[in-house]
Short mmCIF file of C-alpha atoms in Angstrom, two decimals:
data_model
loop_
_atom_site.label_atom_id
_atom_site.label_comp_id
_atom_site.label_asym_id
_atom_site.label_seq_id
_atom_site.Cartn_x
_atom_site.Cartn_y
_atom_site.Cartn_z
CA UNK A 468 11.83 12.60 -12.33
CA UNK A 469 8.38 11.50 -13.98
CA UNK A 470 8.03 11.08 -17.18
CA UNK A 471 5.47 13.74 -18.00
CA UNK A 472 5.10 16.17 -15.35
CA UNK A 473 2.38 19.18 -15.21
CA UNK A 474 1.19 21.74 -12.47
CA UNK A 475 -2.29 20.69 -11.80
CA UNK A 476 -3.76 24.17 -11.10
CA UNK A 477 -6.48 24.88 -11.11
CA UNK A 478 -5.45 28.47 -13.38
CA UNK A 479 -8.56 30.85 -12.37
CA UNK A 480 -8.35 33.42 -15.14
CA UNK A 481 -10.81 36.23 -16.37
CA UNK A 482 -12.09 36.14 -19.81
CA UNK A 483 -9.56 38.13 -22.17
CA UNK A 484 -6.61 37.12 -20.00
CA UNK A 485 -3.30 35.26 -21.29
CA UNK A 486 -2.53 32.08 -19.81
CA UNK A 487 0.58 29.96 -20.15
CA UNK A 488 0.77 26.31 -19.04
CA UNK A 489 4.42 24.16 -18.84
CA UNK A 490 5.15 20.79 -18.87
CA UNK A 491 8.06 18.95 -18.46
CA UNK A 492 9.47 15.42 -19.93
CA UNK A 493 11.91 13.08 -18.90
CA UNK A 494 12.62 11.15 -21.82
CA UNK A 495 15.54 12.85 -23.95
CA UNK A 496 14.48 10.05 -27.05
CA UNK A 497 11.09 11.49 -27.06
CA UNK A 498 10.04 12.91 -30.85
CA UNK A 499 6.56 13.47 -30.69
CA UNK A 500 4.68 16.00 -28.52
CA UNK A 501 1.29 17.01 -28.23
CA UNK A 502 -1.33 19.08 -26.27
CA UNK A 503 -4.81 17.51 -26.10
CA UNK A 504 -7.70 19.13 -23.74
CA UNK A 505 -10.22 17.01 -21.63
CA UNK A 506 -13.61 18.38 -20.47
CA UNK A 507 -14.88 17.08 -17.53
CA UNK A 508 -15.78 13.37 -17.64
CA UNK A 509 -15.34 13.47 -21.59
CA UNK A 510 -12.70 11.64 -23.58
CA UNK A 511 -9.44 13.57 -24.39
CA UNK A 512 -9.71 15.70 -27.86
CA UNK A 513 -6.25 16.46 -29.69
CA UNK A 514 -5.80 20.29 -29.10
CA UNK A 515 -2.13 20.92 -31.64
CA UNK A 516 0.73 18.78 -32.03
CA UNK A 517 4.22 20.38 -30.56
CA UNK A 518 6.96 21.24 -33.21
CA UNK A 519 10.48 22.04 -32.85
CA UNK A 520 9.85 25.39 -34.31
CA UNK A 521 7.07 26.38 -32.24
CA UNK A 522 3.43 26.26 -33.98
CA UNK A 523 0.62 28.46 -33.50
CA UNK A 524 -3.27 27.72 -34.04
CA UNK A 525 -5.44 30.78 -33.82
CA UNK A 526 -5.45 31.55 -30.32
CA UNK A 527 -3.03 28.87 -28.78
CA UNK A 528 1.08 29.08 -29.35
CA UNK A 529 2.80 25.64 -28.50
CA UNK A 530 6.33 25.57 -27.66
CA UNK A 531 9.37 23.20 -27.21
CA UNK A 532 12.68 23.21 -25.96
CA UNK A 533 14.38 20.04 -26.72
CA UNK A 534 17.59 20.82 -24.56
CA UNK A 535 15.54 21.65 -21.65
CA UNK A 536 13.01 19.10 -22.13
CA UNK A 537 9.94 21.54 -21.59
CA UNK A 538 6.93 21.95 -23.49
CA UNK A 539 4.59 25.17 -23.39
CA UNK A 540 1.25 26.21 -24.04
CA UNK A 541 -0.26 29.79 -24.63
CA UNK A 542 -3.70 30.44 -24.53
CA UNK A 543 -4.47 34.30 -25.76
CA UNK A 544 -7.83 36.12 -25.39
CA UNK A 545 -9.55 33.19 -22.99
CA UNK A 546 -12.89 32.33 -23.38
CA UNK A 547 -15.19 30.89 -21.00
CA UNK A 548 -15.10 27.86 -23.34
CA UNK A 549 -11.50 27.27 -22.96
CA UNK A 550 -12.24 25.83 -19.33
CA UNK A 551 -11.09 22.31 -19.59
CA UNK A 552 -8.17 20.16 -18.30
CA UNK A 553 -4.75 20.45 -20.74
CA UNK A 554 -2.97 17.37 -21.16
CA UNK A 555 0.94 17.37 -22.19
CA UNK A 556 1.26 14.44 -24.13
CA UNK A 557 4.91 12.75 -25.23
CA UNK A 558 5.90 9.76 -27.12
CA UNK A 559 8.04 6.97 -25.71
CA UNK A 560 9.87 3.69 -27.44
CA UNK A 561 9.29 0.27 -25.72
CA UNK A 562 11.19 -2.16 -27.98
CA UNK A 563 10.44 -0.42 -30.96
CA UNK A 564 6.96 0.48 -30.36
CA UNK A 565 5.90 3.83 -30.05
CA UNK A 566 3.58 4.71 -27.15
CA UNK A 567 2.34 7.76 -25.75
CA UNK A 568 2.44 8.97 -21.86
CA UNK A 569 -0.01 11.47 -20.55
CA UNK A 570 0.56 13.90 -17.71
CA UNK A 571 -2.45 14.49 -15.44
CA UNK A 572 -3.22 17.70 -16.83
CA UNK A 573 -4.04 21.38 -15.84
CA UNK A 574 -7.31 22.40 -15.11
CA UNK A 575 -8.00 26.10 -16.24
CA UNK A 576 -11.20 27.54 -15.06
CA UNK A 577 -12.03 31.07 -17.18
CA UNK A 578 -14.71 33.44 -15.49
CA UNK A 579 -16.62 35.87 -16.80
CA UNK B 64 -19.71 9.30 -40.09
CA UNK B 65 -16.47 8.01 -39.00
CA UNK B 66 -15.34 7.71 -35.84
CA UNK B 67 -14.68 5.69 -32.84
CA UNK B 68 -17.43 3.84 -30.61
CA UNK B 69 -17.49 2.54 -27.21
CA UNK B 70 -20.20 1.18 -25.55
CA UNK B 71 -22.01 0.89 -23.21
CA UNK B 72 -21.24 4.39 -21.93
CA UNK B 73 -22.19 3.44 -18.21
CA UNK B 74 -21.56 -0.28 -17.29
CA UNK B 75 -22.22 -1.64 -13.54
CA UNK B 76 -21.34 -5.14 -12.41
CA UNK B 77 -20.70 -7.37 -9.36
CA UNK B 78 -17.37 -7.95 -8.06
CA UNK B 79 -16.01 -11.26 -9.35
CA UNK B 80 -17.63 -10.86 -12.78
CA UNK B 81 -15.58 -10.43 -16.05
CA UNK B 82 -16.79 -7.63 -17.96
CA UNK B 83 -15.88 -6.87 -21.72
CA UNK B 84 -15.83 -3.38 -22.91
CA UNK B 85 -16.27 -2.49 -26.87
CA UNK B 86 -14.15 -0.39 -28.88
CA UNK B 87 -15.11 -0.21 -32.65
CA UNK B 88 -13.60 2.44 -35.35
CA UNK B 89 -14.58 3.01 -38.86
CA UNK B 90 -11.59 4.83 -39.87
CA UNK B 91 -9.19 2.29 -41.13
CA UNK B 92 -6.73 3.10 -38.25
CA UNK B 93 -4.33 0.29 -37.80
CA UNK B 94 -2.97 1.04 -34.36
CA UNK B 95 -5.86 0.71 -31.35
CA UNK B 96 -4.96 1.51 -27.82
CA UNK B 97 -6.76 1.10 -24.03
CA UNK B 98 -6.37 3.41 -21.33
CA UNK B 99 -7.76 3.55 -18.06
CA UNK B 100 -8.15 6.92 -16.09
CA UNK B 101 -8.83 7.33 -12.40
CA UNK B 102 -10.15 10.70 -10.87
CA UNK B 103 -7.40 13.40 -10.93
CA UNK B 104 -5.24 11.21 -12.48
CA UNK B 105 -3.53 10.82 -16.02
CA UNK B 106 -4.24 7.66 -18.85
CA UNK B 107 -2.61 4.82 -18.18
CA UNK B 108 -2.04 2.39 -21.21
CA UNK B 109 -3.58 -1.10 -20.73
CA UNK B 110 -3.06 -2.72 -23.90
CA UNK B 111 -2.47 -1.57 -27.41
CA UNK B 112 -2.46 -3.19 -30.83
CA UNK B 113 -0.29 -1.87 -34.29
CA UNK B 114 -1.70 -5.07 -36.25
CA UNK B 115 -4.58 -7.53 -36.62
CA UNK B 116 -3.92 -10.27 -34.54
CA UNK B 117 -0.79 -8.61 -32.79
CA UNK B 118 -1.06 -6.99 -29.34
CA UNK B 119 0.96 -5.54 -26.37
CA UNK B 120 1.12 -5.19 -22.99
CA UNK B 121 0.96 -1.48 -21.84
CA UNK B 122 2.14 -0.26 -18.19
CA UNK B 123 -0.95 -1.87 -16.11
CA UNK B 124 -1.59 -5.17 -18.19
CA UNK B 125 -2.53 -7.04 -15.19
CA UNK B 126 -6.14 -8.03 -14.93
CA UNK B 127 -6.98 -7.38 -18.27
CA UNK B 128 -6.86 -8.91 -21.65
CA UNK B 129 -7.85 -7.96 -25.50
CA UNK B 130 -7.95 -9.53 -28.66
CA UNK B 131 -7.56 -8.03 -31.97
CA UNK B 132 -9.79 -10.41 -34.91
CA UNK B 133 -10.76 -7.51 -37.09
CA UNK B 134 -8.60 -4.08 -38.01
CA UNK B 135 -12.23 -2.26 -36.73
CA UNK B 136 -12.36 -4.17 -33.28
CA UNK B 137 -10.57 -3.86 -30.29
CA UNK B 138 -12.79 -5.36 -27.18
CA UNK B 139 -11.07 -5.14 -23.66
CA UNK B 140 -12.13 -7.80 -20.86
CA UNK B 141 -11.50 -6.84 -17.10
CA UNK B 142 -11.33 -10.23 -15.41
CA UNK B 143 -11.64 -10.53 -11.91
CA UNK B 144 -8.19 -10.61 -11.38
CA UNK B 145 -8.08 -6.91 -11.71
CA UNK B 146 -8.02 -5.59 -8.28
CA UNK B 147 -9.47 -2.03 -8.78
CA UNK B 148 -11.70 -2.25 -11.88
CA UNK B 149 -13.92 0.78 -11.15
CA UNK B 150 -12.59 3.36 -13.37
CA UNK B 151 -13.15 5.70 -16.97
CA UNK B 152 -11.90 3.30 -19.80
CA UNK B 153 -11.09 5.31 -23.24
CA UNK B 154 -10.30 3.43 -26.62
CA UNK B 155 -8.20 5.13 -28.94
CA UNK B 156 -7.01 4.58 -32.51
CA UNK B 157 -4.08 6.31 -34.63
CA UNK B 158 -4.22 7.14 -38.45
CA UNK B 159 -1.71 5.77 -40.86
CA UNK B 160 1.23 7.72 -41.64
CA UNK B 161 5.21 7.18 -41.56
CA UNK B 162 5.32 8.47 -38.04
CA UNK B 163 5.64 4.94 -36.24
CA UNK B 164 7.51 1.54 -36.85
CA UNK B 165 4.77 -0.15 -38.07
CA UNK B 166 3.17 3.04 -39.94
CA UNK B 167 1.00 4.27 -37.70
CA UNK B 168 1.59 8.18 -36.45
CA UNK B 169 1.69 8.89 -32.76
CA UNK B 170 -1.44 11.07 -32.73
CA UNK B 171 -3.92 9.14 -31.25
CA UNK B 172 -8.21 9.68 -31.43
CA UNK B 173 -10.39 8.76 -28.57
CA UNK B 174 -13.68 7.40 -28.21
CA UNK B 175 -16.18 8.92 -25.92
CA UNK B 176 -15.45 6.07 -22.92
CA UNK B 177 -17.07 3.62 -20.71
CA UNK B 178 -17.59 4.27 -17.20
CA UNK B 179 -17.16 0.77 -15.05
CA UNK B 180 -18.20 0.48 -11.42
CA UNK B 181 -17.85 -2.78 -9.75
CA UNK B 182 -20.18 -3.02 -6.90
#
């Protein structure tokens, strides 16, 4: 099983739609979880951290299911500007150091 | 303005030449990281440094070298030993906090990247 696995998409949705992305991770010891957004040929930017209780930031909601090792991102009322690749990110510990493992990303295309 | 800068944005080199990519931050972050990204691929960790004068190999360190002589700077050298150096190189840093073993959080912030093409 890959460390972080995501459906590459693309997800094609109309403006105003609700869309959900899922991600699974293999390391049960992971403690930190994030969603990053990456525009074409740009650097990744932090979208939100993901907490066990679930968290919301405007139109974005993230959920974590530790038992199933599963993370989700829900985007409501999609905007054209939401078109990007969404990266699922999980931490791992190597000899006491914590580093991040990035999924390959899920591409979202929002159309008028 | 605080931030992470990488230079140059685009870099072309001939095969067999070493090249050094710059990464500077004025955010007072202790931890810094180097990744490479290939088309359609996720980010892969090359090297990271939690404190000055210390660094660790990531998943794909072969053919690369780094130094961390100053807190603000973490240059990456792509050597001629790197088989496929053409890629998008991203530098990141983490703010201080209680999250990690050396006091950095796991949250990382990225510079704009350098696209290296080896001809």
